[in-house]
PDB file of N, CA and C in Angstrom:
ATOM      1  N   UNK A   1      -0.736 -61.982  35.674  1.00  0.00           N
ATOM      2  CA  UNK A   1      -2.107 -62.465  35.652  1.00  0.00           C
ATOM      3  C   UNK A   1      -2.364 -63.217  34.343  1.00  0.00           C
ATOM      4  N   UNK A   2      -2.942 -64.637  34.521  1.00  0.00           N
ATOM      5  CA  UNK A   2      -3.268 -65.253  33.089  1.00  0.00           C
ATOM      6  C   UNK A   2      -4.339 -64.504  32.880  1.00  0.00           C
ATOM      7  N   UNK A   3      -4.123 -65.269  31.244  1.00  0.00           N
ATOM      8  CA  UNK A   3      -5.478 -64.975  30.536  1.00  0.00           C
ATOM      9  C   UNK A   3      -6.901 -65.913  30.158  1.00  0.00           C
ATOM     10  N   UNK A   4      -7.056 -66.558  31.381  1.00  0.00           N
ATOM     11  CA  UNK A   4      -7.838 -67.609  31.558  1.00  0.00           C
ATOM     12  C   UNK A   4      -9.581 -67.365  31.491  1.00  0.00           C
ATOM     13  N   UNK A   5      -9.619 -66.023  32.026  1.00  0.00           N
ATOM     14  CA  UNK A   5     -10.973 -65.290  31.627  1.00  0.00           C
ATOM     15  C   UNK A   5     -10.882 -64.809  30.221  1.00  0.00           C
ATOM     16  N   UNK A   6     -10.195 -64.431  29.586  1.00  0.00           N
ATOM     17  CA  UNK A   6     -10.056 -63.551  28.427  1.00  0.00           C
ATOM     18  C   UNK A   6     -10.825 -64.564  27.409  1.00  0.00           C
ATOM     19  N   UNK A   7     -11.941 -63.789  26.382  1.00  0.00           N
ATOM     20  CA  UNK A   7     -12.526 -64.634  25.621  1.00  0.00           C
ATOM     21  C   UNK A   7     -11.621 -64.737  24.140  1.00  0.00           C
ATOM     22  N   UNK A   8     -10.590 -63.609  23.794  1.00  0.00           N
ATOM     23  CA  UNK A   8     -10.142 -63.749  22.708  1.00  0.00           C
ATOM     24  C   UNK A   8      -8.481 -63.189  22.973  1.00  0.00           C
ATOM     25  N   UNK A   9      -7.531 -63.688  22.609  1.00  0.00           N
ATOM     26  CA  UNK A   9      -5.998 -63.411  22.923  1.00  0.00           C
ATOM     27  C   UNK A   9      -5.555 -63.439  21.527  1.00  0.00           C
ATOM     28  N   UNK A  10      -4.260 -62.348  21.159  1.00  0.00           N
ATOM     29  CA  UNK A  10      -3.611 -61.762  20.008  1.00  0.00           C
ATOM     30  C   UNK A  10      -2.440 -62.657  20.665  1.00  0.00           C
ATOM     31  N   UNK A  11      -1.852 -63.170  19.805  1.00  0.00           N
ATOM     32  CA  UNK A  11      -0.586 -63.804  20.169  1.00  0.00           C
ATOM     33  C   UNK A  11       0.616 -64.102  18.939  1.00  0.00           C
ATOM     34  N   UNK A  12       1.502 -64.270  19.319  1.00  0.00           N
ATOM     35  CA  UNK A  12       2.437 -63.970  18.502  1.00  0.00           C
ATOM     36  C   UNK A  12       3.441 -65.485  18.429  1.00  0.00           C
ATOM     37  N   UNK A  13       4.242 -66.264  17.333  1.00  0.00           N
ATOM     38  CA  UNK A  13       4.537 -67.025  17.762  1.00  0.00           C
ATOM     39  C   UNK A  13       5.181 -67.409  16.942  1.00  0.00           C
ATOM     40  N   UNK A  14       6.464 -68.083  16.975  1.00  0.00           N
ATOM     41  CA  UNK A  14       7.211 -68.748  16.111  1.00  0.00           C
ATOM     42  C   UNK A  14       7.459 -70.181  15.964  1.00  0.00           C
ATOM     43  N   UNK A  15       7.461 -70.979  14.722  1.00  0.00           N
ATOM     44  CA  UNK A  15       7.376 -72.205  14.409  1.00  0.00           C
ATOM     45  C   UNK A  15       9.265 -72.918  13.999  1.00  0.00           C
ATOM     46  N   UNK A  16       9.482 -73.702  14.414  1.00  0.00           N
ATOM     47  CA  UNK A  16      10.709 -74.176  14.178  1.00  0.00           C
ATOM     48  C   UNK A  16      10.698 -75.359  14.315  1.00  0.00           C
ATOM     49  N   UNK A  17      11.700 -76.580  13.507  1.00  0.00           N
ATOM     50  CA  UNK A  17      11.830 -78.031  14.259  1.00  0.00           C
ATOM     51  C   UNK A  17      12.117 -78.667  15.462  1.00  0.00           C
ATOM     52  N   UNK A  18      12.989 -77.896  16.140  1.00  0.00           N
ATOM     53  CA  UNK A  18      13.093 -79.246  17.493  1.00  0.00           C
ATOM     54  C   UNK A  18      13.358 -78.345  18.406  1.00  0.00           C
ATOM     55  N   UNK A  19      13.184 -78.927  19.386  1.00  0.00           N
ATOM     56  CA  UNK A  19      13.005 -78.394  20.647  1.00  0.00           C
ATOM     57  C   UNK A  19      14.353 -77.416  20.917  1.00  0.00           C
ATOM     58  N   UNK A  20      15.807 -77.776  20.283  1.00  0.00           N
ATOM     59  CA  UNK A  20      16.651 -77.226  20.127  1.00  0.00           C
ATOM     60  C   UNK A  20      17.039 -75.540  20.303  1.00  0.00           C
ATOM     61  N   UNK A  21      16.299 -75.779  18.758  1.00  0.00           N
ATOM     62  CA  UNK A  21      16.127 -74.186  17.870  1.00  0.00           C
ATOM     63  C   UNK A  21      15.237 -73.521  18.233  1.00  0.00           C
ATOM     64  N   UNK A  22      13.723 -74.138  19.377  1.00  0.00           N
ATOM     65  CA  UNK A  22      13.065 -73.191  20.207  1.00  0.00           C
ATOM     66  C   UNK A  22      13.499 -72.387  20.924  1.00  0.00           C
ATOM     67  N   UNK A  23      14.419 -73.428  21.695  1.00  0.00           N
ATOM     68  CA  UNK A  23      15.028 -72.934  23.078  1.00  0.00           C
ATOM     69  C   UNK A  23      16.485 -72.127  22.571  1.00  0.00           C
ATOM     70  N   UNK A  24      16.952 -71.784  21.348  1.00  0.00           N
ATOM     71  CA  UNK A  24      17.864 -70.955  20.969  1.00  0.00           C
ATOM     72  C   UNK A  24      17.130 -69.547  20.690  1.00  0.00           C
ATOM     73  N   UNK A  25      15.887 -69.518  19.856  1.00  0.00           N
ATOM     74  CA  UNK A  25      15.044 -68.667  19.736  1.00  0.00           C
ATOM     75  C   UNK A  25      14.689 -67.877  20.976  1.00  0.00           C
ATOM     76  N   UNK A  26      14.506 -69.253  21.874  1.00  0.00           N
ATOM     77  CA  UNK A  26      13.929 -68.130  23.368  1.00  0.00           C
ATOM     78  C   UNK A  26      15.345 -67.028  23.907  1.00  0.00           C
ATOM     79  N   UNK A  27      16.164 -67.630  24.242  1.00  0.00           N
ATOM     80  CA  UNK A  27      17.236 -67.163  24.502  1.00  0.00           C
ATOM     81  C   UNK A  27      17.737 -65.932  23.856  1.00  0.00           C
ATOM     82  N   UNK A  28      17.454 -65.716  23.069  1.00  0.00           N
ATOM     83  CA  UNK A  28      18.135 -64.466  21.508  1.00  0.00           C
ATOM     84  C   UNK A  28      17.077 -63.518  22.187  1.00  0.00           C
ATOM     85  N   UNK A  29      15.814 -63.880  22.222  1.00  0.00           N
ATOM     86  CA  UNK A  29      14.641 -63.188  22.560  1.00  0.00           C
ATOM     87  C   UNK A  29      14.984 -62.418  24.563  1.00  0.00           C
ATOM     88  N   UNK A  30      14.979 -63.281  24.854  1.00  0.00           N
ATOM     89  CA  UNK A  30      15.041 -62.850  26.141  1.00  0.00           C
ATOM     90  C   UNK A  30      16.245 -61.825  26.363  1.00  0.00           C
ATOM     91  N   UNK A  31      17.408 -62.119  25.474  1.00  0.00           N
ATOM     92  CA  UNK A  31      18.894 -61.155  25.350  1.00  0.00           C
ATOM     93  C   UNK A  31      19.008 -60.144  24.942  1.00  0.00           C
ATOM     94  N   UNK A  32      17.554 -59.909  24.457  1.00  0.00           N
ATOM     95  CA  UNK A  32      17.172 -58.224  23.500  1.00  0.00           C
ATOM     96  C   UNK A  32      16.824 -58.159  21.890  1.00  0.00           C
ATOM     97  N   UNK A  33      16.752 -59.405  21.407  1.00  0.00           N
ATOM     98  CA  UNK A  33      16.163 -59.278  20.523  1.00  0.00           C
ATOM     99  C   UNK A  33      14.701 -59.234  19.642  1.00  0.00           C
ATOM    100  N   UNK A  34      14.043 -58.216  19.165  1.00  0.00           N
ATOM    101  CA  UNK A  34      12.665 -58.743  19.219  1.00  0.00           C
ATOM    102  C   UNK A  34      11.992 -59.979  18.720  1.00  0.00           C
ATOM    103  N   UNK A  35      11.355 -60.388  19.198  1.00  0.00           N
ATOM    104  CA  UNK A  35      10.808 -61.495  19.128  1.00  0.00           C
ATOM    105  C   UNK A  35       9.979 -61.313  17.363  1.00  0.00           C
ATOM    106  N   UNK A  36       9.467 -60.285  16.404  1.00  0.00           N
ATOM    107  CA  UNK A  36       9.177 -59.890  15.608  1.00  0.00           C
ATOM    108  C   UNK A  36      10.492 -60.409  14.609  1.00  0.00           C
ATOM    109  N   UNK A  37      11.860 -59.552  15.041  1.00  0.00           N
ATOM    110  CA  UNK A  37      12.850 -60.186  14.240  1.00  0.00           C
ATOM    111  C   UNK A  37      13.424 -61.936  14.303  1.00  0.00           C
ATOM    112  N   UNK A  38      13.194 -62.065  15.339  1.00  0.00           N
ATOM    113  CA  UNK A  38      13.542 -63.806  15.330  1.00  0.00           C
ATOM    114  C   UNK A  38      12.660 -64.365  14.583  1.00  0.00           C
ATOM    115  N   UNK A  39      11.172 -64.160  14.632  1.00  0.00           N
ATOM    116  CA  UNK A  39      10.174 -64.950  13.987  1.00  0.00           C
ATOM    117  C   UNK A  39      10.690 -65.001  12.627  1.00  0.00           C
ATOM    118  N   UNK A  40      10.771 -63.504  12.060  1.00  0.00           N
ATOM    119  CA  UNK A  40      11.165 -63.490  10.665  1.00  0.00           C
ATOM    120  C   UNK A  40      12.225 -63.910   9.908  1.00  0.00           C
ATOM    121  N   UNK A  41      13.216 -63.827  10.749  1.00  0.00           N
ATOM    122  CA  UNK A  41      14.353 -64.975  10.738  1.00  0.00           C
ATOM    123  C   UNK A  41      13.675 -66.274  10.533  1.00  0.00           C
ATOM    124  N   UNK A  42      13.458 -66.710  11.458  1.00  0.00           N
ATOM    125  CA  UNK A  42      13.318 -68.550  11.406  1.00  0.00           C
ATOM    126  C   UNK A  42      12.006 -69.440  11.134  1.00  0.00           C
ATOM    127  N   UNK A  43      11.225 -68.751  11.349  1.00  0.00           N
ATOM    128  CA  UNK A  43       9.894 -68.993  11.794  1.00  0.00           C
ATOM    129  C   UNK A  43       9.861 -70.335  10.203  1.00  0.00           C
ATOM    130  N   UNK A  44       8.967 -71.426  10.659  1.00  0.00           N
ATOM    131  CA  UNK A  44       8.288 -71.615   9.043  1.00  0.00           C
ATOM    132  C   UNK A  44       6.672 -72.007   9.087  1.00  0.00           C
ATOM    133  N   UNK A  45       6.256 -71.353   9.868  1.00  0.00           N
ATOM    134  CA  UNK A  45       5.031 -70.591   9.287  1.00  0.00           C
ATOM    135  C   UNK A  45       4.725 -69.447   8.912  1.00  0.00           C
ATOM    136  N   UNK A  46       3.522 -69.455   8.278  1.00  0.00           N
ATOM    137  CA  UNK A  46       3.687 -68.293   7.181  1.00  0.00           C
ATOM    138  C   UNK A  46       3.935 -66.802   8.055  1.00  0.00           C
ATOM    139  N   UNK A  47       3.011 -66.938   9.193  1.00  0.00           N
ATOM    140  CA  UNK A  47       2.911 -65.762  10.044  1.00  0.00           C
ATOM    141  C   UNK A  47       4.596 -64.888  10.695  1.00  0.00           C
ATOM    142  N   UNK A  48       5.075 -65.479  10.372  1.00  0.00           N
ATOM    143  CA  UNK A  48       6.494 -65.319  10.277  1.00  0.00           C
ATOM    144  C   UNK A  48       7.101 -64.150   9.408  1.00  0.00           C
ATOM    145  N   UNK A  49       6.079 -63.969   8.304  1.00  0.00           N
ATOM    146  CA  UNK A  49       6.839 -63.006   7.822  1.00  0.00           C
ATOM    147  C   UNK A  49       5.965 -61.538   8.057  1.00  0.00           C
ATOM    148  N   UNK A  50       4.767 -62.116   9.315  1.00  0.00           N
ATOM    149  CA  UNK A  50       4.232 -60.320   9.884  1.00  0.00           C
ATOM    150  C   UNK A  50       5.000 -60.588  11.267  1.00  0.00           C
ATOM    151  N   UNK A  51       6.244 -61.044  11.774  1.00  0.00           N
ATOM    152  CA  UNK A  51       7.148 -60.931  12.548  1.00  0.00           C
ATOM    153  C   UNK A  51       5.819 -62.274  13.701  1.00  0.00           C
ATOM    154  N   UNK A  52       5.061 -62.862  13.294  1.00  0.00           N
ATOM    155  CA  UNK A  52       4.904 -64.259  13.678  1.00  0.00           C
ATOM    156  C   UNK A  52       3.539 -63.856  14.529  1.00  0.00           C
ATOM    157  N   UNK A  53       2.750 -62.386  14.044  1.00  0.00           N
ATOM    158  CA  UNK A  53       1.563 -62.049  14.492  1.00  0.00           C
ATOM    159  C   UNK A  53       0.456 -63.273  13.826  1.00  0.00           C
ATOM    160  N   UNK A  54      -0.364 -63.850  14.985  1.00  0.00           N
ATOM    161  CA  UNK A  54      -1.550 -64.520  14.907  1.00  0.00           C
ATOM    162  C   UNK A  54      -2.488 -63.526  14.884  1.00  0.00           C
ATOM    163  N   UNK A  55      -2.699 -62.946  15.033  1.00  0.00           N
ATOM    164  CA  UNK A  55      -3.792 -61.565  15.337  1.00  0.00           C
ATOM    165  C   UNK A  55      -4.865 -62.469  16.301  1.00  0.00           C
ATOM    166  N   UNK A  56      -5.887 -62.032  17.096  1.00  0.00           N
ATOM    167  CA  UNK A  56      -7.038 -62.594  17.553  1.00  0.00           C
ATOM    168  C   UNK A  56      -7.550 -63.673  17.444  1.00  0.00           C
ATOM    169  N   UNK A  57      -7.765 -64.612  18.410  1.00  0.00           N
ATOM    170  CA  UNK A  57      -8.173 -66.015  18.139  1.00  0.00           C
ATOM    171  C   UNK A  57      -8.803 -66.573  19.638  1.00  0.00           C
ATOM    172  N   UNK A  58     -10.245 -66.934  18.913  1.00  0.00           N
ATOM    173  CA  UNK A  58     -10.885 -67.436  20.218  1.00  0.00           C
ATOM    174  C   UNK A  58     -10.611 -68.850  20.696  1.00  0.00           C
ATOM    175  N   UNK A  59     -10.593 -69.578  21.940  1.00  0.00           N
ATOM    176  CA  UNK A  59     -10.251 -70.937  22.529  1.00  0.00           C
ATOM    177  C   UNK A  59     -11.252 -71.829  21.673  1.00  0.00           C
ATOM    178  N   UNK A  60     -10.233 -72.619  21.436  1.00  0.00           N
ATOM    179  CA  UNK A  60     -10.238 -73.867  20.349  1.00  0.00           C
ATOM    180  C   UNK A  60      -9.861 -73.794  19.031  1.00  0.00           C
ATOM    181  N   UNK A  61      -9.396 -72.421  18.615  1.00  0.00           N
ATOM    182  CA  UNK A  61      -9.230 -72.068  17.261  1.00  0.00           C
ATOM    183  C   UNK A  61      -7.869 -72.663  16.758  1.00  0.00           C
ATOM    184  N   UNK A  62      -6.880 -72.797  18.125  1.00  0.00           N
ATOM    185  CA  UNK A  62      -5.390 -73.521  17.844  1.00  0.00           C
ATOM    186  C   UNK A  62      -6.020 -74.887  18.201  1.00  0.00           C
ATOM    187  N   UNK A  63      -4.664 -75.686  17.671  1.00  0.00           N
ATOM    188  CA  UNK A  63      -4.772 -76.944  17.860  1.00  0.00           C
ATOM    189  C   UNK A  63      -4.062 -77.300  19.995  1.00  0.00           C
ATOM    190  N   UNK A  64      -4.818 -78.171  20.572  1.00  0.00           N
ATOM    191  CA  UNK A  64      -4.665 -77.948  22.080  1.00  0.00           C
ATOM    192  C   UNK A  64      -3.967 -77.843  22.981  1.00  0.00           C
ATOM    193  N   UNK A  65      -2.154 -78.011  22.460  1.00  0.00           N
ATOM    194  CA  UNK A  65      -1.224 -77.513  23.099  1.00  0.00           C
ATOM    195  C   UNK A  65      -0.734 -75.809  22.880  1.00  0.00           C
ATOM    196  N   UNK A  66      -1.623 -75.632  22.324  1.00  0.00           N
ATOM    197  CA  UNK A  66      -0.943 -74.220  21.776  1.00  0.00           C
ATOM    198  C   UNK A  66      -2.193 -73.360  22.775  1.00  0.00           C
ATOM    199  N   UNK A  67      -3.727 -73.879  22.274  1.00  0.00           N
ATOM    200  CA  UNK A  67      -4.737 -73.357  23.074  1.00  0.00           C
ATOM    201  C   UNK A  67      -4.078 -72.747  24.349  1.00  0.00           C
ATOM    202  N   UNK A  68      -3.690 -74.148  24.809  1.00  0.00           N
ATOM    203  CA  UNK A  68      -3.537 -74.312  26.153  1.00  0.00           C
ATOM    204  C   UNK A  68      -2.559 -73.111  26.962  1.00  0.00           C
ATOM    205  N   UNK A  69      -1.295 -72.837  26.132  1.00  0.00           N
ATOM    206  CA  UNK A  69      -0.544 -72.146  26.761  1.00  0.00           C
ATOM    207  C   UNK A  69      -0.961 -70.717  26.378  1.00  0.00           C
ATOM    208  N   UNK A  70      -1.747 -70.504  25.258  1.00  0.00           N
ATOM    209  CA  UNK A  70      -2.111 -68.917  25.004  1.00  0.00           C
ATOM    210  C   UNK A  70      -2.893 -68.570  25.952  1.00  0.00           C
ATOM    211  N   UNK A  71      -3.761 -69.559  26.299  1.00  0.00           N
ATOM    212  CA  UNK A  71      -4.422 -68.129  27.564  1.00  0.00           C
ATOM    213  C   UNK A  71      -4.358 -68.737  28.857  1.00  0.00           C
ATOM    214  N   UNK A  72      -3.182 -69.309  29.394  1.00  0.00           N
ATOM    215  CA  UNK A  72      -2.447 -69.176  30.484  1.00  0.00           C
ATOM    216  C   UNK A  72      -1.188 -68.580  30.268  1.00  0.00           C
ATOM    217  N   UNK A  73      -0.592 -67.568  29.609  1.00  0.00           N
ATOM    218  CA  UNK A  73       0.613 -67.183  29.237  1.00  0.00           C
ATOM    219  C   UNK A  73      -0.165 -65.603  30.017  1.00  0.00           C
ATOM    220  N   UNK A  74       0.357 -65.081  30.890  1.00  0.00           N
ATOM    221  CA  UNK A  74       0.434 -63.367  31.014  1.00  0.00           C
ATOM    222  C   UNK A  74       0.712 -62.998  29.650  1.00  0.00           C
ATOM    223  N   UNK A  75       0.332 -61.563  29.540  1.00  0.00           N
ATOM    224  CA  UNK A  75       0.610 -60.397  28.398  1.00  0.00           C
ATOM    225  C   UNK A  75       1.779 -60.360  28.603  1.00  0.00           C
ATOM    226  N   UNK A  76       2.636 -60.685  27.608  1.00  0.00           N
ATOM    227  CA  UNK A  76       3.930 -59.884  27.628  1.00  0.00           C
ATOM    228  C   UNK A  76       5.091 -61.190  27.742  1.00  0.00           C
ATOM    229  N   UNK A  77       5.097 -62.145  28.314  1.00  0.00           N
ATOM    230  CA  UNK A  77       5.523 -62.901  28.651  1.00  0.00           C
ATOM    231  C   UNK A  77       5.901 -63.838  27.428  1.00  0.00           C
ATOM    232  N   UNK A  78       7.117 -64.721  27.789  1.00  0.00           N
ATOM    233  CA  UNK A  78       7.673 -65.758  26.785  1.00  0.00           C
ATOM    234  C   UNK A  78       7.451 -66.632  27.020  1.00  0.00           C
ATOM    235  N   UNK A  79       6.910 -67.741  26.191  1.00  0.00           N
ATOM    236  CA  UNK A  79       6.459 -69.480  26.753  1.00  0.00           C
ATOM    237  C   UNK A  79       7.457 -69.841  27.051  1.00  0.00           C
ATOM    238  N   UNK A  80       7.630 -71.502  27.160  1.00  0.00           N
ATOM    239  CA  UNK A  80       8.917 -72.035  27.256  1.00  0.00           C
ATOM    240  C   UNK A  80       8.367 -72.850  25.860  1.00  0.00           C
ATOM    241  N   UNK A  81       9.101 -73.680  25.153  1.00  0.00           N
ATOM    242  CA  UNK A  81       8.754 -74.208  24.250  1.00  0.00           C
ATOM    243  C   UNK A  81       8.006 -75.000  23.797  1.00  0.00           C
ATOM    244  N   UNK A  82       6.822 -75.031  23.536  1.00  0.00           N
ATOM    245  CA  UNK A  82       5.478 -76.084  23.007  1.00  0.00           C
ATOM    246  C   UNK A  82       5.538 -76.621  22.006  1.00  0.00           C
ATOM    247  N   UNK A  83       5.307 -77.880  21.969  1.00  0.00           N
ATOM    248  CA  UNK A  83       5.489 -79.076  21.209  1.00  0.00           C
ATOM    249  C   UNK A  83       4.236 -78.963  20.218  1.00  0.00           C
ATOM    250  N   UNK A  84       3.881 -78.595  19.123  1.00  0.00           N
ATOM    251  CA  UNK A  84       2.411 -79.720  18.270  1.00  0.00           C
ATOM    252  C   UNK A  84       2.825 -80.650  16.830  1.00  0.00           C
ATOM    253  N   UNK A  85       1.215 -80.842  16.475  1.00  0.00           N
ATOM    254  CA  UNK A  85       2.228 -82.337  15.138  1.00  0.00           C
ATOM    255  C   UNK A  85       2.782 -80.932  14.122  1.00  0.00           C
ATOM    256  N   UNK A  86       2.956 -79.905  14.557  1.00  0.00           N
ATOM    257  CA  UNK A  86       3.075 -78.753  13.585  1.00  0.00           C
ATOM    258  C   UNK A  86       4.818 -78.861  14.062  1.00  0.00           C
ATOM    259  N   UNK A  87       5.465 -78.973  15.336  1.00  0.00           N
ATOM    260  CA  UNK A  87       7.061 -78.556  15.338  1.00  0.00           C
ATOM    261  C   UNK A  87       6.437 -77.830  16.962  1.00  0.00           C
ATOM    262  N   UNK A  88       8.078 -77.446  17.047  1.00  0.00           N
ATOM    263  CA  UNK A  88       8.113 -76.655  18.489  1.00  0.00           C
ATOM    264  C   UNK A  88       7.717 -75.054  17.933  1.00  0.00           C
ATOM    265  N   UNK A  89       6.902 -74.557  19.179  1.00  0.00           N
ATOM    266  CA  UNK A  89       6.805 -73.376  19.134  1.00  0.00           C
ATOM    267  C   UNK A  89       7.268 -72.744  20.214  1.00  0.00           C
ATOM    268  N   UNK A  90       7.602 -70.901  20.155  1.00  0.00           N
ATOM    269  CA  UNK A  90       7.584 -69.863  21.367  1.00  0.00           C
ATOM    270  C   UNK A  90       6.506 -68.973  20.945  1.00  0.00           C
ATOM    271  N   UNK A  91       5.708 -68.748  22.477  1.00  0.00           N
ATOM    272  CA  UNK A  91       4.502 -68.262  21.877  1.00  0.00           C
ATOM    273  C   UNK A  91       4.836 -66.260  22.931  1.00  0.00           C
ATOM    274  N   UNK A  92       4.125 -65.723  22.467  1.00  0.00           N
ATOM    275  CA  UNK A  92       3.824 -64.298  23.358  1.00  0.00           C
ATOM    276  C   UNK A  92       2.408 -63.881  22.832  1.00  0.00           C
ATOM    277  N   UNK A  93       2.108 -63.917  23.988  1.00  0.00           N
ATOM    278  CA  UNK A  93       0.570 -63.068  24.442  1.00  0.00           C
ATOM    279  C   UNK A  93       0.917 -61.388  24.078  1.00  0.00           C
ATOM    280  N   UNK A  94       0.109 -60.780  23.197  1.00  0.00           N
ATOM    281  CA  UNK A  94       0.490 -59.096  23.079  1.00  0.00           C
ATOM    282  C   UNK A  94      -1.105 -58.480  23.514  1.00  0.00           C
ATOM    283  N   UNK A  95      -1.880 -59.086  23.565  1.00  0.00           N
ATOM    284  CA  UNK A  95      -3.341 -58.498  24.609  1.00  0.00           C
ATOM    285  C   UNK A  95      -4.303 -59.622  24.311  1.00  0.00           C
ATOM    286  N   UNK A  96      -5.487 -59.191  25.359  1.00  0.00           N
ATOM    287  CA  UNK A  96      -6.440 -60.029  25.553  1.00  0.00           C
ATOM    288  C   UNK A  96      -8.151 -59.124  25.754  1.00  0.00           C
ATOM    289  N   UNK A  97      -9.000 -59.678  25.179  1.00  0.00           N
ATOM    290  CA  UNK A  97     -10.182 -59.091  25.103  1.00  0.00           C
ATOM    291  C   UNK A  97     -11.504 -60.272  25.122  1.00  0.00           C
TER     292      UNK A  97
END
């Protein structure tokens, strides 16, 4: 179930250069690694080093490709890789309120 009603989503997310090293990130992630330790590994935003926690953020607070996939992403779930003028990201939804 998205989170398309949800007025505020906790999401989690890691920043990297190219579409490449997203889609290596996703992969590590999906193979058993936590997504907490990859962030902190690679991530280069700052949130990276609370394992790539955004904490709470209401729609419009990201810039609109990111908006976009946080609250159509289910809880729990792995994006596929999102593009902004920031770099590629992998995002995870961890709740919604």
């Amino acid at each position: 179930m998205s989170n398309t009603s949800a007025l505020e989503v906790r999401a989690s997310h890691l920043l990297v250069g190219t579409r490449e090293e997203a889609e290596q990130c996703r992969q590590e992630i999906l193979e058993g690694k936590t997504f907490a330790e990859v962030a902190k590994r690679v991530s280069k935003c700052p949130s990276g080093a609370q394992g790539g926690d955004l904490g709470f953020f209401g729609r419009g607070r990201m810039v609109p490709q990111f908006d976009k996939v946080a609250f159509e992403l289910p809880v729990g779930e792995l994006s596929e890789p999102v593009q902004t003028q920031f770099g590629w990201h992998i995002l995870t939804v961890t709740e919604t309120k």
